[in-house]
Short mmCIF file of C-alpha atoms and ligand atoms in Angstrom, two decimals:
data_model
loop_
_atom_site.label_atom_id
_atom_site.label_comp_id
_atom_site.label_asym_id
_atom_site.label_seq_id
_atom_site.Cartn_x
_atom_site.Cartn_y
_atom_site.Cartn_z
CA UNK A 1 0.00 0.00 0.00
CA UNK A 2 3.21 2.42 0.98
CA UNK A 3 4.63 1.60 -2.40
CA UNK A 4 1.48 1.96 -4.10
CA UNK A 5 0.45 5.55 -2.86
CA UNK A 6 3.49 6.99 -2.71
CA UNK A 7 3.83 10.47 -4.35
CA UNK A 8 7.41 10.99 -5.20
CA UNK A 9 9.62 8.53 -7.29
CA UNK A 10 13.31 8.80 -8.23
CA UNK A 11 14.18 7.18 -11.74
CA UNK A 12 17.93 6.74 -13.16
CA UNK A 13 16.96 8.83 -16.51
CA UNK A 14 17.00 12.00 -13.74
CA UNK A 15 20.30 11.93 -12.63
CA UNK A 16 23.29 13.73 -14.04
CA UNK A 17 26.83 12.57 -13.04
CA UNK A 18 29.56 15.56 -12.91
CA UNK A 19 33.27 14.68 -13.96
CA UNK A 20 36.56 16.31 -14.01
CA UNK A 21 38.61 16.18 -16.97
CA UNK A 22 41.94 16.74 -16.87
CA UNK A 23 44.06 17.50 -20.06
CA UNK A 24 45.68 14.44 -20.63
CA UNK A 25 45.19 11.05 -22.69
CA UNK A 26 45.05 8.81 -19.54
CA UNK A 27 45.74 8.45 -16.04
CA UNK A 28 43.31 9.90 -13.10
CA UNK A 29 44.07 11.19 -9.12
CA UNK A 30 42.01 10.73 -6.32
CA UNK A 31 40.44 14.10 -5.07
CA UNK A 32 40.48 14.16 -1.11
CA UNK A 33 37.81 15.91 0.39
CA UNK A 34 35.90 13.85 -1.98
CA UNK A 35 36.32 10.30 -1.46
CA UNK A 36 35.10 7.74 -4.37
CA UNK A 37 35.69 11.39 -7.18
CA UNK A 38 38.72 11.50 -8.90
CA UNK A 39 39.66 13.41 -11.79
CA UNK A 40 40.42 11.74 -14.36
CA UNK A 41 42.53 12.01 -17.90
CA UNK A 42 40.60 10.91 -21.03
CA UNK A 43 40.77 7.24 -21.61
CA UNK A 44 39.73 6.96 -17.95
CA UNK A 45 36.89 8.78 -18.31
CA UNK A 46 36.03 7.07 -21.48
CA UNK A 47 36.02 3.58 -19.23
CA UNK A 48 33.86 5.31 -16.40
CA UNK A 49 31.03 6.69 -18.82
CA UNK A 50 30.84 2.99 -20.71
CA UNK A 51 30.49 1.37 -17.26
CA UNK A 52 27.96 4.67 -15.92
CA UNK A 53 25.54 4.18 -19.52
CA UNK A 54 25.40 0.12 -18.57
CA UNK A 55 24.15 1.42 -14.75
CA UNK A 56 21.53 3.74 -16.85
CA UNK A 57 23.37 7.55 -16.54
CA UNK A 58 22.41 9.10 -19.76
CA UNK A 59 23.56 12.26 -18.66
CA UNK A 60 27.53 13.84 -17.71
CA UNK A 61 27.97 17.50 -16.46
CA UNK A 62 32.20 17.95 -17.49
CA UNK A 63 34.40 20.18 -15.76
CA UNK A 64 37.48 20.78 -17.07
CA UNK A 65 40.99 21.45 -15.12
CA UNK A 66 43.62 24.07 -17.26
CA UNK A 67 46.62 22.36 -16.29
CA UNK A 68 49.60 23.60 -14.77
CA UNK A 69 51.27 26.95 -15.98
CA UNK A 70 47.73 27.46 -18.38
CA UNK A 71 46.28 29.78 -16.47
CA UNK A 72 45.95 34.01 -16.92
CA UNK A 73 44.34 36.90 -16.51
CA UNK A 74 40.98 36.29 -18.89
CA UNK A 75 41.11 33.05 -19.06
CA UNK A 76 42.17 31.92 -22.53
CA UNK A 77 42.58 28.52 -22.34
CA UNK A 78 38.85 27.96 -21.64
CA UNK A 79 37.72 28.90 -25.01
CA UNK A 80 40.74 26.34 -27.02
CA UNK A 81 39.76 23.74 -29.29
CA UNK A 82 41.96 21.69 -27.29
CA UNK A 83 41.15 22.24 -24.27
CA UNK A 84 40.29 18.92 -21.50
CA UNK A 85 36.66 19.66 -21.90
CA UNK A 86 36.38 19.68 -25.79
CA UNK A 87 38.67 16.45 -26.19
CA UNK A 88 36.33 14.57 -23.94
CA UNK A 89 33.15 16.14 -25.46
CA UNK A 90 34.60 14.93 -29.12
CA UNK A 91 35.72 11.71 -27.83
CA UNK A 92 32.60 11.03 -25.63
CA UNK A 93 30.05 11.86 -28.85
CA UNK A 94 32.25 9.82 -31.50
CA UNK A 95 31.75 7.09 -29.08
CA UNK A 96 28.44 7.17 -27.60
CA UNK A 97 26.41 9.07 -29.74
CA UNK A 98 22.89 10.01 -29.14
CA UNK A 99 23.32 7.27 -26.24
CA UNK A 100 24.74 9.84 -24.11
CA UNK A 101 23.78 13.49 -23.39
CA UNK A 102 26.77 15.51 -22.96
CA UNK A 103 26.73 18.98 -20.66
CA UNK A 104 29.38 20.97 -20.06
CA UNK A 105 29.85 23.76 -17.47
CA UNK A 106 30.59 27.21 -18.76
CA UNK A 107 32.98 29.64 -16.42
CA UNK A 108 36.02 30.97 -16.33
CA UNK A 109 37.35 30.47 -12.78
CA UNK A 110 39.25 27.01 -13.65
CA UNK A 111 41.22 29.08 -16.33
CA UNK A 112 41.77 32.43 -14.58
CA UNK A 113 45.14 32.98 -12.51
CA UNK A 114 42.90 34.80 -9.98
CA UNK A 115 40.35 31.99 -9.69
CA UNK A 116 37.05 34.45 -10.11
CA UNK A 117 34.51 34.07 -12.43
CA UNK A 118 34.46 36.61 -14.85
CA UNK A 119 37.58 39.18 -15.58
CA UNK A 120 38.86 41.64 -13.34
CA UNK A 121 39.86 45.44 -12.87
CA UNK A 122 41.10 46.55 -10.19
CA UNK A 123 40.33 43.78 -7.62
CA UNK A 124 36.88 44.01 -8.91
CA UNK A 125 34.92 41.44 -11.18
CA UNK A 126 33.87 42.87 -14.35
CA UNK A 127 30.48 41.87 -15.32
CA UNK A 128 29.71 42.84 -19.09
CA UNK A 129 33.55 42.44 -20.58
CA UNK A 130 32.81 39.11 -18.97
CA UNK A 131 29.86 38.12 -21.11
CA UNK A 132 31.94 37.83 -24.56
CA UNK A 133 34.73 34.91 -22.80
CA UNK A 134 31.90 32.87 -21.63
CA UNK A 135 29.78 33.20 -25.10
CA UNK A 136 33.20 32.30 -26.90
CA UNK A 137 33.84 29.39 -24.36
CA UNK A 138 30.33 28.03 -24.95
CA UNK A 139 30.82 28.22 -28.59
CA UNK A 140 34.08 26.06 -28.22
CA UNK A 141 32.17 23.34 -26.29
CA UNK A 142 29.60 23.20 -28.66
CA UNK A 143 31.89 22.71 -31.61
CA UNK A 144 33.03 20.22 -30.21
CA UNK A 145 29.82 18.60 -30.05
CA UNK A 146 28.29 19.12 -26.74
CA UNK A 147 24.63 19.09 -26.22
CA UNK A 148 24.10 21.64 -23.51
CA UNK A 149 26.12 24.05 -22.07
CA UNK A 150 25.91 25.01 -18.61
CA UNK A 151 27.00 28.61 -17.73
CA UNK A 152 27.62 28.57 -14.02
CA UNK A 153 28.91 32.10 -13.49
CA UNK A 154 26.33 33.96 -12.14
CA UNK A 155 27.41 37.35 -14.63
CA UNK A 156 23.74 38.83 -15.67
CA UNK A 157 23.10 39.01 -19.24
CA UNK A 158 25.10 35.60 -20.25
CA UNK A 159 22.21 33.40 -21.03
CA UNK A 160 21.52 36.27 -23.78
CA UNK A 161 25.32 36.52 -24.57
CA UNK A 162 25.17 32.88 -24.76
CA UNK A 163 22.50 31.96 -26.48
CA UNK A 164 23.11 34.71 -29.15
CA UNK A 165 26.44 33.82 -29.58
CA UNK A 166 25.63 30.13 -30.00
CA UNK A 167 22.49 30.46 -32.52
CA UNK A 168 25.26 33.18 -34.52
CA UNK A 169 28.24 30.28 -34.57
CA UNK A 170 25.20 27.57 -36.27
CA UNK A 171 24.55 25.85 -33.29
CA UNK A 172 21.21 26.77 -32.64
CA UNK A 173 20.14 22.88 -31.64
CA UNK A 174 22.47 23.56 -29.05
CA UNK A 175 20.58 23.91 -25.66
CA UNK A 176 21.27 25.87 -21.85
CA UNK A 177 20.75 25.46 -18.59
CA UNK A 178 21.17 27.93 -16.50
CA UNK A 179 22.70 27.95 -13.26
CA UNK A 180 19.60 30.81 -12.63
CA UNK A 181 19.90 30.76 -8.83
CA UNK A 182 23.24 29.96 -7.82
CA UNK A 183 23.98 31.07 -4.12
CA UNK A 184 27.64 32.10 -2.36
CA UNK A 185 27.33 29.05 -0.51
CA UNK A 186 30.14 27.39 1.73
CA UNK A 187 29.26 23.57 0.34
CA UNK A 188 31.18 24.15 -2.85
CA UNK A 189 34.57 23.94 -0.87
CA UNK A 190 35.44 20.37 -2.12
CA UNK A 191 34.33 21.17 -5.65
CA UNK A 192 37.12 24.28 -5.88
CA UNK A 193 39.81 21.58 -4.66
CA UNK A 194 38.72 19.28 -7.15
CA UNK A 195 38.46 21.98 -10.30
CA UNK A 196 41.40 24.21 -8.74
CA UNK A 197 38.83 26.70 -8.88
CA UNK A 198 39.02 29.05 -5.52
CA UNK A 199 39.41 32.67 -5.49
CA UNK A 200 42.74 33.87 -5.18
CA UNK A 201 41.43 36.75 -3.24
CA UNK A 202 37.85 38.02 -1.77
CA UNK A 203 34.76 35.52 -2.54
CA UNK A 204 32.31 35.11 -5.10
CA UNK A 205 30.08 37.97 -2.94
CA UNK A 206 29.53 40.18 -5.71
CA UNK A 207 28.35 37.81 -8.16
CA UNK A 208 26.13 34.95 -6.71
CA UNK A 209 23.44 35.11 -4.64
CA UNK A 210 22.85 35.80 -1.06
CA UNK A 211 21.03 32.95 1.05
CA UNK A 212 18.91 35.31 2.51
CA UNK A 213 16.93 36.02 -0.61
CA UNK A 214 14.46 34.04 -2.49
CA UNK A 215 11.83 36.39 -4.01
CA UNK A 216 15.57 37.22 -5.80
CA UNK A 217 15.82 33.80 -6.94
CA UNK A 218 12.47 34.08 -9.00
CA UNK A 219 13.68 37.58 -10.59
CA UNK A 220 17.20 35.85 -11.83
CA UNK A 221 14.89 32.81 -12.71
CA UNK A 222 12.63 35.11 -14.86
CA UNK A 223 15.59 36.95 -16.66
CA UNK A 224 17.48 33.75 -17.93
CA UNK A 225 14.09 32.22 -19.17
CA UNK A 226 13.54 35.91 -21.23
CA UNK A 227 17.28 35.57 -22.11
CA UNK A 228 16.62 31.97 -23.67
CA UNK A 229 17.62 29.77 -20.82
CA UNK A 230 15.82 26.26 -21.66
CA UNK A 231 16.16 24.76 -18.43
CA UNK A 232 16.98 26.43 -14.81
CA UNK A 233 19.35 25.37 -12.12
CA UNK A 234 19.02 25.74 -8.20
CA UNK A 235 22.41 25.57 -6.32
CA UNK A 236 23.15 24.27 -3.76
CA UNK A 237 20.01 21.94 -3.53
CA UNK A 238 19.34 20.73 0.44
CA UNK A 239 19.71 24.34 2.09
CA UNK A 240 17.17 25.50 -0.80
CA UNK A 241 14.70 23.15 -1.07
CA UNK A 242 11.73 26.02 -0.32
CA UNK A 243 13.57 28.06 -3.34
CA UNK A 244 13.29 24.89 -5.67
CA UNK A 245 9.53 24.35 -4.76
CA UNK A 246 9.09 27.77 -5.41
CA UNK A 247 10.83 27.81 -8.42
CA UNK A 248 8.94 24.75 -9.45
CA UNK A 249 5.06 26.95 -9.27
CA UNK A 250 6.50 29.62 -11.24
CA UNK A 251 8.31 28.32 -14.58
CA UNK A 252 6.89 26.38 -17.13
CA UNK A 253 10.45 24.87 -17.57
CA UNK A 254 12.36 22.09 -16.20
CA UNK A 255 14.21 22.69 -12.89
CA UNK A 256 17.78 21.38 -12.12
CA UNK A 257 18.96 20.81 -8.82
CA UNK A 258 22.83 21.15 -8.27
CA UNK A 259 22.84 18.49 -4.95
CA UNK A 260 26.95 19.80 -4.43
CA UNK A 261 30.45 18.56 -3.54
CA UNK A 262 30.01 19.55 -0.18
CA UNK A 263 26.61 17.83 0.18
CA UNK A 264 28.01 14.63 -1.26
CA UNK A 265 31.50 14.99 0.97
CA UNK A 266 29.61 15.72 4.21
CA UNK A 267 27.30 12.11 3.75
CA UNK A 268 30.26 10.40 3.01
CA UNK A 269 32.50 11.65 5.87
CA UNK A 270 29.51 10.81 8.49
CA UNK A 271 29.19 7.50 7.14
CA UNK A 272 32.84 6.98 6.81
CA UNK A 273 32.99 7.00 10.72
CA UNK A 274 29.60 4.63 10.73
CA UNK A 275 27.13 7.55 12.19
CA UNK A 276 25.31 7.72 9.15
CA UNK A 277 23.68 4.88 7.47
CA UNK A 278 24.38 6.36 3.42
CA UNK A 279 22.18 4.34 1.49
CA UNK A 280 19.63 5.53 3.40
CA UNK A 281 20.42 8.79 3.70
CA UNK A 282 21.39 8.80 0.29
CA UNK A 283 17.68 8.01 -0.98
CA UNK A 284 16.29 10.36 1.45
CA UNK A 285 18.02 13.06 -0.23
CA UNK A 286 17.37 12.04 -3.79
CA UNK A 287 13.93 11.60 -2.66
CA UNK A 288 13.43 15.26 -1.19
CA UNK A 289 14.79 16.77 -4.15
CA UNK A 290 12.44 15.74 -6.21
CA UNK A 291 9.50 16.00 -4.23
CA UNK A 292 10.75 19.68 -4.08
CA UNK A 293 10.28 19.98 -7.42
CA UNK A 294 13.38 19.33 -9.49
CA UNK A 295 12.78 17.50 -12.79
CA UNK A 296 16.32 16.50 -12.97
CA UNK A 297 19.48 16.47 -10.22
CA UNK A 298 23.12 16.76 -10.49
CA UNK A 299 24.77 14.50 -8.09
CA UNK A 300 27.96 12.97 -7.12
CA UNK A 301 26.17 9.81 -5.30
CA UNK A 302 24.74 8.93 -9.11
CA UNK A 303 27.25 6.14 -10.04
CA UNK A 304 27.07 4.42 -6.51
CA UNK A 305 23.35 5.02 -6.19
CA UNK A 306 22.52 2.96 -8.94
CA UNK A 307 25.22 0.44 -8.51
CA UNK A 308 24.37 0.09 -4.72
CA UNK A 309 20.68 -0.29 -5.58
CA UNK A 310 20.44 2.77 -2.93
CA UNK A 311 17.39 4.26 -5.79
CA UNK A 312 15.60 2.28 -8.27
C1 LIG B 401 32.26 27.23 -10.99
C2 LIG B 401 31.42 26.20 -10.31
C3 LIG B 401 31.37 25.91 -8.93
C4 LIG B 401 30.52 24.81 -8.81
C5 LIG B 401 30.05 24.50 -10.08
N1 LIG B 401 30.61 25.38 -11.00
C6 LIG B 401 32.10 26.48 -7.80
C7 LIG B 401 31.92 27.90 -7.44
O1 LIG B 401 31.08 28.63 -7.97
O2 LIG B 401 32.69 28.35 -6.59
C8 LIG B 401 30.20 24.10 -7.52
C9 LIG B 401 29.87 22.65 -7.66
C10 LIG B 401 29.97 21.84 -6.42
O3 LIG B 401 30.25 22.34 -5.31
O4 LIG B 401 29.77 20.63 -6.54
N2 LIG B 401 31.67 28.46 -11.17
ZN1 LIG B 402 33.20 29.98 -11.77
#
């Protein structure tokens, strides 16, 4: 009767699995503060993908690391042909096809030598210089054959900048999610170890959101949908479920829920020392997320929720 009435269900086809691509043919490193992550080189991630599509993830968010010494000022590696990200787009579509729907995040701070988002002056993020890089980086992904791109840094006007300079380039099948409500949250401190992405100086104050706010959250919503945004992302999920449900009453689009590295590390710390029991826990989450409202989540725990049975 439980089974029968209940209201929320979690399915495979609504997970996404992030990865870290480093710019290398093979080889991969363990990421601490994220046990059972690593980043890998490109074979490697080639091997974890084929064995992820057999557990039933359609869906990879890629995150690319510059490498040492590749790093400057505005960023240039992130819009290269060559870059980690575009080799493992090209090499993940030649090999998977249609099988496999390919997302890439779009933002400058793993390519910038001062770690922020955008381009600076002064100490000071720039916000409209800012929107041209990303557009340019987005069009690089999506030559390479990427599906979606994924701008995550919270600089206003770049779903328009985006989306313009995509449909401009020919790739106008091309779609975006937005990272719409993205807040200056603490649980992304794993994730900048992982992408060597953290500020060299100051935080991200300026350009994401406050947690205070969520009537906010609804007007950055609204803007990226006018700007062309085809789906829109909530960030960090569990600390914002009430901004997800709200999210979820006001757009006609599908919602995205970023469940984050410091989400997934915290779970797996507690249960490391046995006083957390993560399947459990681990379905619990899934489960709230989507009864928020999220159509689809982005989640660490996707590969050993399906392969531990912890979700149907
Ligand atoms: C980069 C980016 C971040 C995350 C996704 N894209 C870090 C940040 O904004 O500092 C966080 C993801 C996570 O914590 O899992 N703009
Ligand atoms: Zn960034």
């Amino acid at each position: 009767m439980r089974e029968v009435v209940a209201e929320t269900r979690t399915h495979r086809s609504s997970l996404i699995q992030p990865h870290f691509c480093l710019p290398k043919d093979a080889g991969s490193e363990a990421i601490a503060s994220m046990p059972g992550i690593e980043r890998q080189g490109l074979q490697d991630l080639l091997k974890t993908v084929a064995t992820d599509l057999k557990l039933g993830i359609q869906s990879v968010l890629l995150f690319g690391l510059a490498g040492d010494g590749a790093k400057d000022a505005t960023g240039s590696r992130s819009a290269a042909p060559d870059s980690a990200v575009t080799e493992a787009v090209r090499a993940l579509k030649a090999e998977f096809g249609d099988e496999l729907l390919v997302m890439t995040d779009v933002c400058l701070c793993a390519y910038t030598d001062h770690g922020h988002c955008g381009v600076l002056q002064d100490g000071e993020v720039l916000n409209d210089p800012s929107l041209p890089l990303l557009a340019n980086m987005a069009i690089a992904h999506a030559d390479a054959g990427a599906d979606v791109v994924a701008p995550s840094d919270m600089m206003d006007g770049r779903v328009a900048a985006i989306r313009g300079g995509l449909d401009a380039a020919g790739h106008t099948g091309v779609s975006l999610i937005s990272y719409a409500v993205k807040y200056a949250s603490a649980w992304y401190g794993p994730f900048r170890d992982a992408a060597a992405s953290a500020p060299g100086h100051g935080d991200r104050k300026s350009y994401q959101m406050d947690p205070r706010n969520s009537r906010e959250a609804l007007r950055e919503a609204a803007l990226d949908e006018e700007e062309g945004a085809d789906m829109l992302m909530v960030k960090p999920a569990l600390s914002y479920l009430d901004v997800i449900a709200a999210l979820r009453d006001s757009t006609l689009l599908p919602v995205v829920a970023y469940n984050v590295s410091g989400e997934y590390s915290a779970v797996k710390a507690a249960a490391d020392r046995g006083w957390l029991d993560e399947a459990s826990v681990v379905n619990e989450t899934l489960t709230s997320i989507a009864r928020a409202g999220a159509n689809l989540t982005i989640t660490y725990h996707a590969r050993e929720a399906l392969r531990e049975g912890w979700i149907s």
